[in-house]
Amino acid sequence: MAREYGDVRVRVFSSADHALRCAADRIVDLIAEPAAQARGATLGLPTGRTPIGMYRELVARHRAGISFAGVTTFNLDEYHPIARDAAGSFRHFMREHFHDHVDIPPRQIHIPDGSLPAERVAAHCREYEQAIRASGGIDLQVLGIGSNGHIGFNEPASPRDSRTRLVELHGQTRLDNAAAFGGPELVPRHAITMGIGTILEGRALLVLAFGAAKAAAMRAALLGPIDESVPASLLRTHRQIEFLLDPAAAAGLDTGGGAVSA
Ligand code: GLP
C-alpha cells in the first residue's frame, strides 16, 4: 500500500524481494527514458545488505538484454582508510554485486577513494562533487538507512547543507558493519561520504529499508521532527522522494495494516 507523509510517498510491500524488484524497475525505467538515454542516466548508489537484491535483479535484467553502457554511477560513500581491493571496502562490494556483471565502462564508475592519504582527501572530495556536477547531476539517488537514522555515512548531527567530506563513524555504525570486517574493532574509524546537501540535490530519491532493525529509524525519519539529529528525517524536505519498505521496517508507522501484494 502507498501512504503519503506530506510530500513523501511511502510504499509498504509484502516482502523485501518485492520492494527490491520495484527499485530495479525504477532504475531500468529511468535508463530507458529518451531524455536520460540522450545524455546518459546518472545513478547514486548505496551499499549494505539492503540493496543486494536490487543489484541481483539489475544483473539479471542485464543478462536478459538491458544495457547499462550509457549509465554513470556515483557511490554514496567509502570507508577511510581502506585499501581499494580490501574485502570490506565498498569498491569491492560494488564489483562483487554489480559493476563486474554489467557493461558500465569503468570511466563512468565513481566511488570515493578510501585509499588516499588523509591530506589528499579534501581535494578528492571537491573533485567528487565536481564530477557529479559534470555528469549533469544525479537523476536517481538510491539510499539505505543506518539503524541510527544515518544516510550514506552522515551520522546524527551532520549538517543539512554538508557536502562530500571525511567523517568519523559512530560506534553503533561500526558495530552494525562489523561482519564485513570480522569484528567491530576492525571497522575503519572514518569514511568519505556524500553530504546531506549533495544527496538532496539528486532529482529523485528512493530509500530502501527492510527488517525490524530499521523500524525505529523509519519511525523517527518519517514521523519525528525534521532535524539533523535524525539525518534521514531531512529527506522529507525533498520533493521527489519515495520510501520502499517491508512490513517489519514499517511496523512503527500507521500504514493501515495493508501491504502491496507480490
Ligand atoms: C552503511 C552505509 C549506508 C547503509 C547502511 C545500512 O552504514 N554507509 O549507506 O545504508 O550501512 O546498511 P544495511 O543495508 O547493511 O543495513
PDB file of N, CA and C in Angstrom, residues 174-254:
ATOM      1  N   ARG A 174      29.822   1.252  13.416  1.00  0.00           N
ATOM      2  CA  ARG A 174      30.930   0.297  13.283  1.00  0.00           C
ATOM      3  C   ARG A 174      30.474  -1.090  13.746  1.00  0.00           C
ATOM      4  N   LEU A 175      29.628  -1.132  14.782  1.00  0.00           N
ATOM      5  CA  LEU A 175      29.065  -2.418  15.229  1.00  0.00           C
ATOM      6  C   LEU A 175      28.198  -3.024  14.134  1.00  0.00           C
ATOM      7  N   ASP A 176      27.316  -2.202  13.550  1.00  0.00           N
ATOM      8  CA  ASP A 176      26.386  -2.691  12.520  1.00  0.00           C
ATOM      9  C   ASP A 176      27.131  -3.256  11.315  1.00  0.00           C
ATOM     10  N   ASN A 177      28.303  -2.717  11.041  1.00  0.00           N
ATOM     11  CA  ASN A 177      29.042  -3.128   9.841  1.00  0.00           C
ATOM     12  C   ASN A 177      30.217  -4.058  10.156  1.00  0.00           C
ATOM     13  N   ALA A 178      30.234  -4.604  11.379  1.00  0.00           N
ATOM     14  CA  ALA A 178      31.373  -5.412  11.825  1.00  0.00           C
ATOM     15  C   ALA A 178      31.542  -6.699  11.023  1.00  0.00           C
ATOM     16  N   ALA A 179      30.429  -7.273  10.563  1.00  0.00           N
ATOM     17  CA  ALA A 179      30.507  -8.579   9.913  1.00  0.00           C
ATOM     18  C   ALA A 179      31.427  -8.555   8.699  1.00  0.00           C
ATOM     19  N   ALA A 180      31.449  -7.437   7.971  1.00  0.00           N
ATOM     20  CA  ALA A 180      32.264  -7.353   6.757  1.00  0.00           C
ATOM     21  C   ALA A 180      33.759  -7.279   7.080  1.00  0.00           C
ATOM     22  N   PHE A 181      34.079  -7.043   8.365  1.00  0.00           N
ATOM     23  CA  PHE A 181      35.487  -6.861   8.743  1.00  0.00           C
ATOM     24  C   PHE A 181      35.975  -7.896   9.748  1.00  0.00           C
ATOM     25  N   GLY A 182      35.068  -8.733  10.235  1.00  0.00           N
ATOM     26  CA  GLY A 182      35.471  -9.735  11.210  1.00  0.00           C
ATOM     27  C   GLY A 182      35.533  -9.196  12.624  1.00  0.00           C
ATOM     28  N   GLY A 183      34.834  -8.106  12.907  1.00  0.00           N
ATOM     29  CA  GLY A 183      34.780  -7.573  14.271  1.00  0.00           C
ATOM     30  C   GLY A 183      34.724  -6.062  14.256  1.00  0.00           C
ATOM     31  N   PRO A 184      33.999  -5.476  15.238  1.00  0.00           N
ATOM     32  CA  PRO A 184      33.803  -4.015  15.222  1.00  0.00           C
ATOM     33  C   PRO A 184      35.108  -3.226  15.313  1.00  0.00           C
ATOM     34  N   GLU A 185      36.092  -3.778  16.042  1.00  0.00           N
ATOM     35  CA  GLU A 185      37.351  -3.026  16.209  1.00  0.00           C
ATOM     36  C   GLU A 185      38.141  -2.977  14.901  1.00  0.00           C
ATOM     37  N   LEU A 186      37.779  -3.822  13.939  1.00  0.00           N
ATOM     38  CA  LEU A 186      38.482  -3.842  12.643  1.00  0.00           C
ATOM     39  C   LEU A 186      37.820  -2.926  11.611  1.00  0.00           C
ATOM     40  N   VAL A 187      36.657  -2.375  11.946  1.00  0.00           N
ATOM     41  CA  VAL A 187      35.980  -1.450  11.022  1.00  0.00           C
ATOM     42  C   VAL A 187      36.719  -0.108  11.065  1.00  0.00           C
ATOM     43  N   PRO A 188      37.067   0.458   9.899  1.00  0.00           N
ATOM     44  CA  PRO A 188      37.755   1.758   9.917  1.00  0.00           C
ATOM     45  C   PRO A 188      36.974   2.792  10.729  1.00  0.00           C
ATOM     46  N   ARG A 189      37.704   3.751  11.296  1.00  0.00           N
ATOM     47  CA  ARG A 189      37.069   4.743  12.165  1.00  0.00           C
ATOM     48  C   ARG A 189      36.480   5.915  11.385  1.00  0.00           C
ATOM     49  N   HIS A 190      36.862   6.045  10.132  1.00  0.00           N
ATOM     50  CA  HIS A 190      36.403   7.181   9.343  1.00  0.00           C
ATOM     51  C   HIS A 190      35.842   6.698   8.009  1.00  0.00           C
ATOM     52  N   ALA A 191      35.210   7.626   7.315  1.00  0.00           N
ATOM     53  CA  ALA A 191      34.675   7.314   5.987  1.00  0.00           C
ATOM     54  C   ALA A 191      34.594   8.606   5.186  1.00  0.00           C
ATOM     55  N   ILE A 192      34.549   8.443   3.875  1.00  0.00           N
ATOM     56  CA  ILE A 192      34.245   9.564   2.974  1.00  0.00           C
ATOM     57  C   ILE A 192      32.799   9.367   2.544  1.00  0.00           C
ATOM     58  N   THR A 193      31.997  10.402   2.698  1.00  0.00           N
ATOM     59  CA  THR A 193      30.580  10.271   2.322  1.00  0.00           C
ATOM     60  C   THR A 193      30.105  11.495   1.557  1.00  0.00           C
ATOM     61  N   MET A 194      29.233  11.275   0.605  1.00  0.00           N
ATOM     62  CA  MET A 194      28.484  12.410   0.054  1.00  0.00           C
ATOM     63  C   MET A 194      27.801  13.095   1.225  1.00  0.00           C
ATOM     64  N   GLY A 195      27.667  14.413   1.167  1.00  0.00           N
ATOM     65  CA  GLY A 195      26.989  15.131   2.240  1.00  0.00           C
ATOM     66  C   GLY A 195      25.473  15.067   2.078  1.00  0.00           C
ATOM     67  N   ILE A 196      24.787  15.521   3.104  1.00  0.00           N
ATOM     68  CA  ILE A 196      23.317  15.559   3.025  1.00  0.00           C
ATOM     69  C   ILE A 196      22.895  16.546   1.928  1.00  0.00           C
ATOM     70  N   GLY A 197      23.602  17.664   1.831  1.00  0.00           N
ATOM     71  CA  GLY A 197      23.309  18.625   0.765  1.00  0.00           C
ATOM     72  C   GLY A 197      23.510  17.999  -0.611  1.00  0.00           C
ATOM     73  N   THR A 198      24.570  17.191  -0.738  1.00  0.00           N
ATOM     74  CA  THR A 198      24.847  16.507  -2.013  1.00  0.00           C
ATOM     75  C   THR A 198      23.689  15.557  -2.342  1.00  0.00           C
ATOM     76  N   ILE A 199      23.302  14.770  -1.358  1.00  0.00           N
ATOM     77  CA  ILE A 199      22.236  13.773  -1.568  1.00  0.00           C
ATOM     78  C   ILE A 199      20.927  14.457  -1.967  1.00  0.00           C
ATOM     79  N   LEU A 200      20.618  15.563  -1.278  1.00  0.00           N
ATOM     80  CA  LEU A 200      19.337  16.238  -1.531  1.00  0.00           C
ATOM     81  C   LEU A 200      19.287  16.896  -2.904  1.00  0.00           C
ATOM     82  N   GLU A 201      20.438  17.044  -3.564  1.00  0.00           N
ATOM     83  CA  GLU A 201      20.440  17.604  -4.922  1.00  0.00           C
ATOM     84  C   GLU A 201      20.064  16.570  -5.984  1.00  0.00           C
ATOM     85  N   GLY A 202      19.995  15.296  -5.623  1.00  0.00           N
ATOM     86  CA  GLY A 202      19.536  14.288  -6.584  1.00  0.00           C
ATOM     87  C   GLY A 202      18.127  14.651  -7.049  1.00  0.00           C
ATOM     88  N   ARG A 203      17.826  14.412  -8.336  1.00  0.00           N
ATOM     89  CA  ARG A 203      16.494  14.800  -8.846  1.00  0.00           C
ATOM     90  C   ARG A 203      15.380  13.979  -8.214  1.00  0.00           C
ATOM     91  N   ALA A 204      15.652  12.706  -7.993  1.00  0.00           N
ATOM     92  CA  ALA A 204      14.677  11.835  -7.321  1.00  0.00           C
ATOM     93  C   ALA A 204      15.431  10.946  -6.348  1.00  0.00           C
ATOM     94  N   LEU A 205      14.801  10.656  -5.223  1.00  0.00           N
ATOM     95  CA  LEU A 205      15.418   9.812  -4.191  1.00  0.00           C
ATOM     96  C   LEU A 205      14.541   8.592  -3.946  1.00  0.00           C
ATOM     97  N   LEU A 206      15.194   7.460  -3.744  1.00  0.00           N
ATOM     98  CA  LEU A 206      14.494   6.210  -3.465  1.00  0.00           C
ATOM     99  C   LEU A 206      15.176   5.585  -2.246  1.00  0.00           C
ATOM    100  N   VAL A 207      14.424   5.457  -1.161  1.00  0.00           N
ATOM    101  CA  VAL A 207      15.003   4.952   0.088  1.00  0.00           C
ATOM    102  C   VAL A 207      14.485   3.539   0.334  1.00  0.00           C
ATOM    103  N   LEU A 208      15.390   2.616   0.637  1.00  0.00           N
ATOM    104  CA  LEU A 208      15.025   1.228   0.897  1.00  0.00           C
ATOM    105  C   LEU A 208      15.295   0.915   2.361  1.00  0.00           C
ATOM    106  N   ALA A 209      14.356   0.291   3.042  1.00  0.00           N
ATOM    107  CA  ALA A 209      14.595  -0.138   4.425  1.00  0.00           C
ATOM    108  C   ALA A 209      13.776  -1.390   4.707  1.00  0.00           C
ATOM    109  N   PHE A 210      14.467  -2.402   5.225  1.00  0.00           N
ATOM    110  CA  PHE A 210      13.823  -3.687   5.473  1.00  0.00           C
ATOM    111  C   PHE A 210      14.218  -4.216   6.854  1.00  0.00           C
ATOM    112  N   GLY A 211      13.303  -4.900   7.485  1.00  0.00           N
ATOM    113  CA  GLY A 211      13.613  -5.595   8.729  1.00  0.00           C
ATOM    114  C   GLY A 211      13.330  -4.751   9.958  1.00  0.00           C
ATOM    115  N   ALA A 212      13.127  -5.465  11.070  1.00  0.00           N
ATOM    116  CA  ALA A 212      12.759  -4.821  12.332  1.00  0.00           C
ATOM    117  C   ALA A 212      13.846  -3.873  12.833  1.00  0.00           C
ATOM    118  N   ALA A 213      15.108  -4.133  12.478  1.00  0.00           N
ATOM    119  CA  ALA A 213      16.204  -3.282  12.974  1.00  0.00           C
ATOM    120  C   ALA A 213      16.106  -1.862  12.425  1.00  0.00           C
ATOM    121  N   LYS A 214      15.295  -1.664  11.375  1.00  0.00           N
ATOM    122  CA  LYS A 214      15.148  -0.328  10.783  1.00  0.00           C
ATOM    123  C   LYS A 214      13.848   0.365  11.215  1.00  0.00           C
ATOM    124  N   ALA A 215      13.009  -0.326  11.992  1.00  0.00           N
ATOM    125  CA  ALA A 215      11.680   0.217  12.302  1.00  0.00           C
ATOM    126  C   ALA A 215      11.770   1.523  13.101  1.00  0.00           C
ATOM    127  N   ALA A 216      12.635   1.564  14.112  1.00  0.00           N
ATOM    128  CA  ALA A 216      12.722   2.777  14.939  1.00  0.00           C
ATOM    129  C   ALA A 216      13.257   3.942  14.112  1.00  0.00           C
ATOM    130  N   ALA A 217      14.261   3.661  13.279  1.00  0.00           N
ATOM    131  CA  ALA A 217      14.829   4.728  12.442  1.00  0.00           C
ATOM    132  C   ALA A 217      13.783   5.239  11.447  1.00  0.00           C
ATOM    133  N   MET A 218      12.977   4.318  10.895  1.00  0.00           N
ATOM    134  CA  MET A 218      11.953   4.752   9.934  1.00  0.00           C
ATOM    135  C   MET A 218      10.881   5.591  10.618  1.00  0.00           C
ATOM    136  N   ARG A 219      10.530   5.189  11.827  1.00  0.00           N
ATOM    137  CA  ARG A 219       9.523   5.962  12.561  1.00  0.00           C
ATOM    138  C   ARG A 219      10.045   7.374  12.840  1.00  0.00           C
ATOM    139  N   ALA A 220      11.301   7.456  13.296  1.00  0.00           N
ATOM    140  CA  ALA A 220      11.887   8.767  13.590  1.00  0.00           C
ATOM    141  C   ALA A 220      12.023   9.584  12.304  1.00  0.00           C
ATOM    142  N   ALA A 221      12.406   8.915  11.216  1.00  0.00           N
ATOM    143  CA  ALA A 221      12.633   9.627   9.956  1.00  0.00           C
ATOM    144  C   ALA A 221      11.337  10.179   9.378  1.00  0.00           C
ATOM    145  N   LEU A 222      10.249   9.408   9.513  1.00  0.00           N
ATOM    146  CA  LEU A 222       9.002   9.788   8.837  1.00  0.00           C
ATOM    147  C   LEU A 222       8.019  10.514   9.742  1.00  0.00           C
ATOM    148  N   LEU A 223       8.038  10.208  11.037  1.00  0.00           N
ATOM    149  CA  LEU A 223       7.025  10.786  11.925  1.00  0.00           C
ATOM    150  C   LEU A 223       7.604  11.776  12.919  1.00  0.00           C
ATOM    151  N   GLY A 224       8.917  11.758  13.125  1.00  0.00           N
ATOM    152  CA  GLY A 224       9.535  12.676  14.079  1.00  0.00           C
ATOM    153  C   GLY A 224       9.775  14.036  13.449  1.00  0.00           C
ATOM    154  N   PRO A 225      10.369  14.950  14.232  1.00  0.00           N
ATOM    155  CA  PRO A 225      10.693  16.262  13.669  1.00  0.00           C
ATOM    156  C   PRO A 225      11.757  16.150  12.571  1.00  0.00           C
ATOM    157  N   ILE A 226      11.712  17.083  11.622  1.00  0.00           N
ATOM    158  CA  ILE A 226      12.762  17.146  10.602  1.00  0.00           C
ATOM    159  C   ILE A 226      13.950  17.835  11.257  1.00  0.00           C
ATOM    160  N   ASP A 227      14.968  17.029  11.563  1.00  0.00           N
ATOM    161  CA  ASP A 227      16.033  17.552  12.405  1.00  0.00           C
ATOM    162  C   ASP A 227      17.341  16.814  12.111  1.00  0.00           C
ATOM    163  N   GLU A 228      18.436  17.539  12.251  1.00  0.00           N
ATOM    164  CA  GLU A 228      19.745  16.949  11.945  1.00  0.00           C
ATOM    165  C   GLU A 228      20.094  15.784  12.877  1.00  0.00           C
ATOM    166  N   SER A 229      19.398  15.666  14.012  1.00  0.00           N
ATOM    167  CA  SER A 229      19.685  14.543  14.909  1.00  0.00           C
ATOM    168  C   SER A 229      19.259  13.210  14.286  1.00  0.00           C
ATOM    169  N   VAL A 230      18.374  13.264  13.303  1.00  0.00           N
ATOM    170  CA  VAL A 230      17.979  12.069  12.534  1.00  0.00           C
ATOM    171  C   VAL A 230      18.188  12.422  11.058  1.00  0.00           C
ATOM    172  N   PRO A 231      19.383  12.139  10.518  1.00  0.00           N
ATOM    173  CA  PRO A 231      19.663  12.582   9.148  1.00  0.00           C
ATOM    174  C   PRO A 231      18.585  12.173   8.135  1.00  0.00           C
ATOM    175  N   ALA A 232      18.025  10.965   8.292  1.00  0.00           N
ATOM    176  CA  ALA A 232      17.024  10.518   7.309  1.00  0.00           C
ATOM    177  C   ALA A 232      15.766  11.385   7.342  1.00  0.00           C
ATOM    178  N   SER A 233      15.498  12.057   8.458  1.00  0.00           N
ATOM    179  CA  SER A 233      14.310  12.936   8.506  1.00  0.00           C
ATOM    180  C   SER A 233      14.465  14.104   7.535  1.00  0.00           C
ATOM    181  N   LEU A 234      15.706  14.503   7.255  1.00  0.00           N
ATOM    182  CA  LEU A 234      15.952  15.636   6.349  1.00  0.00           C
ATOM    183  C   LEU A 234      15.531  15.292   4.917  1.00  0.00           C
ATOM    184  N   LEU A 235      15.418  13.987   4.631  1.00  0.00           N
ATOM    185  CA  LEU A 235      14.999  13.574   3.288  1.00  0.00           C
ATOM    186  C   LEU A 235      13.580  14.055   2.991  1.00  0.00           C
ATOM    187  N   ARG A 236      12.807  14.283   4.054  1.00  0.00           N
ATOM    188  CA  ARG A 236      11.413  14.725   3.845  1.00  0.00           C
ATOM    189  C   ARG A 236      11.327  16.116   3.251  1.00  0.00           C
ATOM    190  N   THR A 237      12.446  16.839   3.189  1.00  0.00           N
ATOM    191  CA  THR A 237      12.425  18.165   2.573  1.00  0.00           C
ATOM    192  C   THR A 237      12.547  18.058   1.052  1.00  0.00           C
ATOM    193  N   HIS A 238      12.770  16.833   0.542  1.00  0.00           N
ATOM    194  CA  HIS A 238      12.913  16.646  -0.907  1.00  0.00           C
ATOM    195  C   HIS A 238      11.534  16.461  -1.544  1.00  0.00           C
ATOM    196  N   ARG A 239      11.353  16.983  -2.743  1.00  0.00           N
ATOM    197  CA  ARG A 239      10.017  16.946  -3.360  1.00  0.00           C
ATOM    198  C   ARG A 239       9.744  15.677  -4.163  1.00  0.00           C
ATOM    199  N   GLN A 240      10.791  14.926  -4.453  1.00  0.00           N
ATOM    200  CA  GLN A 240      10.582  13.701  -5.253  1.00  0.00           C
ATOM    201  C   GLN A 240      11.215  12.549  -4.533  1.00  0.00           C
ATOM    202  N   ILE A 241      10.550  12.095  -3.505  1.00  0.00           N
ATOM    203  CA  ILE A 241      11.149  11.036  -2.689  1.00  0.00           C
ATOM    204  C   ILE A 241      10.135   9.951  -2.403  1.00  0.00           C
ATOM    205  N   GLU A 242      10.626   8.725  -2.439  1.00  0.00           N
ATOM    206  CA  GLU A 242       9.760   7.585  -2.161  1.00  0.00           C
ATOM    207  C   GLU A 242      10.521   6.617  -1.259  1.00  0.00           C
ATOM    208  N   PHE A 243       9.829   6.091  -0.254  1.00  0.00           N
ATOM    209  CA  PHE A 243      10.388   5.067   0.628  1.00  0.00           C
ATOM    210  C   PHE A 243       9.756   3.723   0.252  1.00  0.00           C
ATOM    211  N   LEU A 244      10.588   2.705   0.070  1.00  0.00           N
ATOM    212  CA  LEU A 244      10.096   1.346  -0.190  1.00  0.00           C
ATOM    213  C   LEU A 244      10.459   0.500   1.028  1.00  0.00           C
ATOM    214  N   LEU A 245       9.443   0.001   1.712  1.00  0.00           N
ATOM    215  CA  LEU A 245       9.656  -0.717   2.975  1.00  0.00           C
ATOM    216  C   LEU A 245       9.035  -2.102   2.920  1.00  0.00           C
ATOM    217  N   ASP A 246       9.507  -2.971   3.834  1.00  0.00           N
ATOM    218  CA  ASP A 246       8.783  -4.217   4.068  1.00  0.00           C
ATOM    219  C   ASP A 246       7.965  -4.033   5.349  1.00  0.00           C
ATOM    220  N   PRO A 247       7.077  -4.959   5.670  1.00  0.00           N
ATOM    221  CA  PRO A 247       6.214  -4.747   6.837  1.00  0.00           C
ATOM    222  C   PRO A 247       6.996  -4.566   8.137  1.00  0.00           C
ATOM    223  N   ALA A 248       8.121  -5.249   8.300  1.00  0.00           N
ATOM    224  CA  ALA A 248       8.866  -5.142   9.561  1.00  0.00           C
ATOM    225  C   ALA A 248       9.450  -3.736   9.731  1.00  0.00           C
ATOM    226  N   ALA A 249       9.981  -3.160   8.671  1.00  0.00           N
ATOM    227  CA  ALA A 249      10.548  -1.808   8.767  1.00  0.00           C
ATOM    228  C   ALA A 249       9.454  -0.769   8.964  1.00  0.00           C
ATOM    229  N   ALA A 250       8.242  -1.102   8.508  1.00  0.00           N
ATOM    230  CA  ALA A 250       7.120  -0.154   8.613  1.00  0.00           C
ATOM    231  C   ALA A 250       6.307  -0.353   9.883  1.00  0.00           C
ATOM    232  N   ALA A 251       6.782  -1.250  10.755  1.00  0.00           N
ATOM    233  CA  ALA A 251       5.957  -1.640  11.906  1.00  0.00           C
ATOM    234  C   ALA A 251       5.610  -0.462  12.814  1.00  0.00           C
ATOM    235  N   GLY A 252       6.441   0.565  12.864  1.00  0.00           N
ATOM    236  CA  GLY A 252       6.174   1.698  13.743  1.00  0.00           C
ATOM    237  C   GLY A 252       5.368   2.797  13.086  1.00  0.00           C
ATOM    238  N   LEU A 253       4.941   2.592  11.850  1.00  0.00           N
ATOM    239  CA  LEU A 253       4.185   3.610  11.121  1.00  0.00           C
ATOM    240  C   LEU A 253       2.716   3.219  11.091  1.00  0.00           C
ATOM    241  N   ASP A 254       1.882   4.211  10.987  1.00  0.00           N
ATOM    242  CA  ASP A 254       0.469   3.913  10.830  1.00  0.00           C
ATOM    243  C   ASP A 254       0.188   3.754   9.346  1.00  0.00           C
TER     244      ASP A 254
END
